[in-house]
Tab-separated table of C-alpha atoms and ligand atoms in Angstrom:
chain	number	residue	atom	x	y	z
A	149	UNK	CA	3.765	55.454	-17.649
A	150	UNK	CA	7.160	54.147	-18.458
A	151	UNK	CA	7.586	50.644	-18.475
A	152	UNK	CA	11.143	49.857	-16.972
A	153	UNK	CA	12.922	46.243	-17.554
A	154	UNK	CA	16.555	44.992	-16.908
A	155	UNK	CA	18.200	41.852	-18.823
A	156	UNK	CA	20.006	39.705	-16.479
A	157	UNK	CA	22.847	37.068	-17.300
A	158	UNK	CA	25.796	36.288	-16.159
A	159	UNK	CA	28.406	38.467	-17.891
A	160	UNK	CA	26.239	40.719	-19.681
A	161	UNK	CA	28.212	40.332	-22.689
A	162	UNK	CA	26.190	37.819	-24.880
A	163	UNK	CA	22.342	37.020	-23.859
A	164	UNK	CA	21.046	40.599	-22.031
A	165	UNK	CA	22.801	43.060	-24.208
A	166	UNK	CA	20.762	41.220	-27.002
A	167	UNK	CA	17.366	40.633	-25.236
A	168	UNK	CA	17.770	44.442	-24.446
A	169	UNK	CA	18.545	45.710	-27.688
A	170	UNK	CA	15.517	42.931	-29.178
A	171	UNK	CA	13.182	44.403	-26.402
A	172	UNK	CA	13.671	47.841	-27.097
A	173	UNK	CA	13.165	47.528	-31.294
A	174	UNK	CA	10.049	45.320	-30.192
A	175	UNK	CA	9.167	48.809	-28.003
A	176	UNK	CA	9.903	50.964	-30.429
A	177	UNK	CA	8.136	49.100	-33.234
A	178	UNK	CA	4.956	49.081	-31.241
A	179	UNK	CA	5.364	53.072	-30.552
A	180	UNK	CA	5.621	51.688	-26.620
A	181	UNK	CA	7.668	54.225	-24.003
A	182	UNK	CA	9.605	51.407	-22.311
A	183	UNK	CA	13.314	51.389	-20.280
A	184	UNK	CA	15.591	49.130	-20.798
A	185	UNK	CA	18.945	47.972	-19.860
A	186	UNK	CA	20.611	44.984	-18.779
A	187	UNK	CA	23.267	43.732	-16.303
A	188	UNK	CA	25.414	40.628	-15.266
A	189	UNK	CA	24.875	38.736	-11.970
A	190	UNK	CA	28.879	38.386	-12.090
A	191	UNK	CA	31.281	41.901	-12.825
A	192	UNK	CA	34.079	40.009	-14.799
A	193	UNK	CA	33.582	42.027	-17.914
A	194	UNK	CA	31.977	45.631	-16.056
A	195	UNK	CA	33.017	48.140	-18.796
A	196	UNK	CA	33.245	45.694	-21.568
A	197	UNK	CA	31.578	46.015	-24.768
A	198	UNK	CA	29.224	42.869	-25.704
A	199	UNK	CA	31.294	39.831	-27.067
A	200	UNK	CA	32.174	40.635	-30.842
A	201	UNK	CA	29.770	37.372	-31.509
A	202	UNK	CA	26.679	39.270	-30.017
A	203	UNK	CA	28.010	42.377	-32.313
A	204	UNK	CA	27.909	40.480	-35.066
A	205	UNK	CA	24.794	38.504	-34.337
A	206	UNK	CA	22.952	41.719	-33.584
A	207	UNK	CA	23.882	43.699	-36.701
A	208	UNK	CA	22.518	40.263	-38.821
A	209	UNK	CA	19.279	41.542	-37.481
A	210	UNK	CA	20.038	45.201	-37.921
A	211	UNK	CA	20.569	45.959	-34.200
A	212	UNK	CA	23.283	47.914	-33.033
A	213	UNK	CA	24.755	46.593	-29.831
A	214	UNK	CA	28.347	48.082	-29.959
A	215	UNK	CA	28.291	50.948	-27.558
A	216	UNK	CA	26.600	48.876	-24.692
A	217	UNK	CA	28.791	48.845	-22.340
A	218	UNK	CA	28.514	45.671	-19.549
A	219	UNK	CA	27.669	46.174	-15.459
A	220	UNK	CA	26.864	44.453	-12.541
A	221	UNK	CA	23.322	44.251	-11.429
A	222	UNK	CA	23.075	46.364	-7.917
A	223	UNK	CA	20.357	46.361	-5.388
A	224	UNK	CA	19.196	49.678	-6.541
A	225	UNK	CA	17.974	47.762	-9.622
A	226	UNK	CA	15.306	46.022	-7.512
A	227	UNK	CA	13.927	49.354	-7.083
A	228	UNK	CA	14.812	51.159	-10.021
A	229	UNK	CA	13.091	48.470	-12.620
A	230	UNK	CA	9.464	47.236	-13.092
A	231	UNK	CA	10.882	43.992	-14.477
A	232	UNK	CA	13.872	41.959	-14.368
A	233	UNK	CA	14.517	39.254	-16.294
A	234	UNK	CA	16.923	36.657	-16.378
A	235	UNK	CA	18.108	34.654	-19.019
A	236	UNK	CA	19.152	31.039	-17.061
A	237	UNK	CA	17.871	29.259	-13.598
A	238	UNK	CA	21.126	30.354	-12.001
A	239	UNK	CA	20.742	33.618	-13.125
A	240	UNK	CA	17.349	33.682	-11.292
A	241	UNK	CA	18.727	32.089	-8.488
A	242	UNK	CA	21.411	34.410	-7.870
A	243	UNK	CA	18.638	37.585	-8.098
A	244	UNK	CA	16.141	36.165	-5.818
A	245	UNK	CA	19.639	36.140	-3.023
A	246	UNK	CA	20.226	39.805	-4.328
A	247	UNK	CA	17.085	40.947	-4.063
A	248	UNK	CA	16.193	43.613	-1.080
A	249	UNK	CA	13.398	43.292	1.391
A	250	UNK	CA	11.693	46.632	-0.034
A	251	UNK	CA	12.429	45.166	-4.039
A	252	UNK	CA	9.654	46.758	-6.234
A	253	UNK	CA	11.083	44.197	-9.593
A	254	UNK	CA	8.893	41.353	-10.510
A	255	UNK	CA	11.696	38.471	-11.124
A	256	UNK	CA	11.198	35.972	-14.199
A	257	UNK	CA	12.673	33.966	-16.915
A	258	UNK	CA	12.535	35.872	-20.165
A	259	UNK	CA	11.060	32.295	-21.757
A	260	UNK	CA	8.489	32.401	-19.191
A	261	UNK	CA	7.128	35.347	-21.547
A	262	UNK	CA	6.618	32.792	-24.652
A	263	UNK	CA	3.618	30.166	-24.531
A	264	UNK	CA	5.033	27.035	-24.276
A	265	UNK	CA	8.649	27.761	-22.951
A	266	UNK	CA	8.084	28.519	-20.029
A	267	UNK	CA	10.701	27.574	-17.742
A	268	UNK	CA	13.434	27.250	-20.130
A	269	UNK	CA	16.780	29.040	-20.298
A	270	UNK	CA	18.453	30.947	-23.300
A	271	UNK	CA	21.907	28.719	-23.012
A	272	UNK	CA	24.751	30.774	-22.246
A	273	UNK	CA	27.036	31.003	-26.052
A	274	UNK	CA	29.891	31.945	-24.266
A	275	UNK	CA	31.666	28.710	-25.409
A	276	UNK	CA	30.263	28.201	-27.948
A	277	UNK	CA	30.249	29.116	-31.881
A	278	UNK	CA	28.038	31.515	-34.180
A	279	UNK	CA	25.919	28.985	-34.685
A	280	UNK	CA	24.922	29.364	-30.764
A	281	UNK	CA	24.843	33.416	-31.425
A	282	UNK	CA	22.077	32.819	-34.004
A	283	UNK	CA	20.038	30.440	-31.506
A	284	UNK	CA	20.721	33.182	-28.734
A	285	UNK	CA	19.352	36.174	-30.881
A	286	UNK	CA	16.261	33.362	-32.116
A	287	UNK	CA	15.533	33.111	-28.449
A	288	UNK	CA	16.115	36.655	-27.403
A	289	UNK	CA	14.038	38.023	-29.816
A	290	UNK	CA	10.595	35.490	-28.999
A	291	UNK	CA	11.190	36.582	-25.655
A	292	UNK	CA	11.522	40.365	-26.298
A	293	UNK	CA	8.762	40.191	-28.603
A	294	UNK	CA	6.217	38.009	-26.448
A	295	UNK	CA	7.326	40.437	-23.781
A	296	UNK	CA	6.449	43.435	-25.278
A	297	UNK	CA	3.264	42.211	-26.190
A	298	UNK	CA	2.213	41.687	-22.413
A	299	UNK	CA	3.201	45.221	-21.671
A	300	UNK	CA	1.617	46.273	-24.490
A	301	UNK	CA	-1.744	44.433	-23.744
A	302	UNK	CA	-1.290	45.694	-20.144
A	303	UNK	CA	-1.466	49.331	-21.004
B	665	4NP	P1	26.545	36.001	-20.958
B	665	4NP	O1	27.717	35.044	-21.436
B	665	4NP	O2	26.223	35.637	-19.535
B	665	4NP	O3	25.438	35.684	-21.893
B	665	4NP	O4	27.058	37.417	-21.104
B	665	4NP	C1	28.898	34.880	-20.700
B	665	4NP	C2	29.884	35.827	-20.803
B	665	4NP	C3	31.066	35.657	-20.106
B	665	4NP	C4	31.246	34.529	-19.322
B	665	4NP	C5	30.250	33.575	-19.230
B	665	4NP	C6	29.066	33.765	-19.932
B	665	4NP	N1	32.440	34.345	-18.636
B	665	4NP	O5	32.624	33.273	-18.009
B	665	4NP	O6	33.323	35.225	-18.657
């Protein structure tokens, strides 16, 4: 039984192309047989590779991010993945209009995964500097990790 989870943000070229690569070295760590992939609510940057800040933030931590390339989430996702997860309230907001009558996802906040932040957003770096990046991957990575954990326990 593979578990299958999408990252959601906006432009899916910052926060989900690092909570999926952070999700699926958390997998792969725990020997877990896991999906993932990730997706923007918005198609401004479809084809793009992640920002060269997530690049960089990513290979920091010894993640490899550079041949993701970015796309807009579909309908099929909803009944494609076993999770999807979005990064910001807006992000949710715009997936629960999305979503399909006959959706099979379970929709949440990928801080909802960590005890005691649930509820809170991993704030969009766009405009911001590396400092942001770091806080992005900090976040990213409790979430992927806490995450992986449930589906691990759940097995
Ligand atoms: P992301 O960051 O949603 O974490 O990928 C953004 C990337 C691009 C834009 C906004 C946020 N944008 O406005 O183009």
């Amino acid at each position: 039984m593979k578990t299958a989870v999408l990252f959601v943000c906006l432009g899916n070229i910052c926060r989900s192309p690092l909570a999926e690569a952070a999700f699926r070295a958390e997998a792969e760590r725990r020997g877990l047989e896991v999906e993932a992939d990730s997706a923007g609510t918005g198609d401004w940057h479809a084809g793009d590779p992640p920002d060269r800040r997530a690049c960089r933030v990513a290979a920091r931590n010894g993640v490899d991010v550079t041949q993701l390339r970015a796309r807009q989430v579909t309908a099929a996702d909803f009944l494609r993945f076993d999770h999807i997860v979005a990064m910001d309230r807006q992000n949710l907001a715009d997936l629960r209009r999305l979503r399909p009558a006959d959706a099979r996802a379970r929709l949440s906040l990928l801080l909802d995964h960590v005890a005691g932040r649930e509820g809170q957003a991993v704030a969009d770096p766009y405009y911001g500097g590396e400092a942001h990046f770091d806080e992005t991957w900090s976040d990213v990575a409790a979430g992927a990790r806490a995450l992986a954990d449930k589906i691990a326990a759940a097995r």
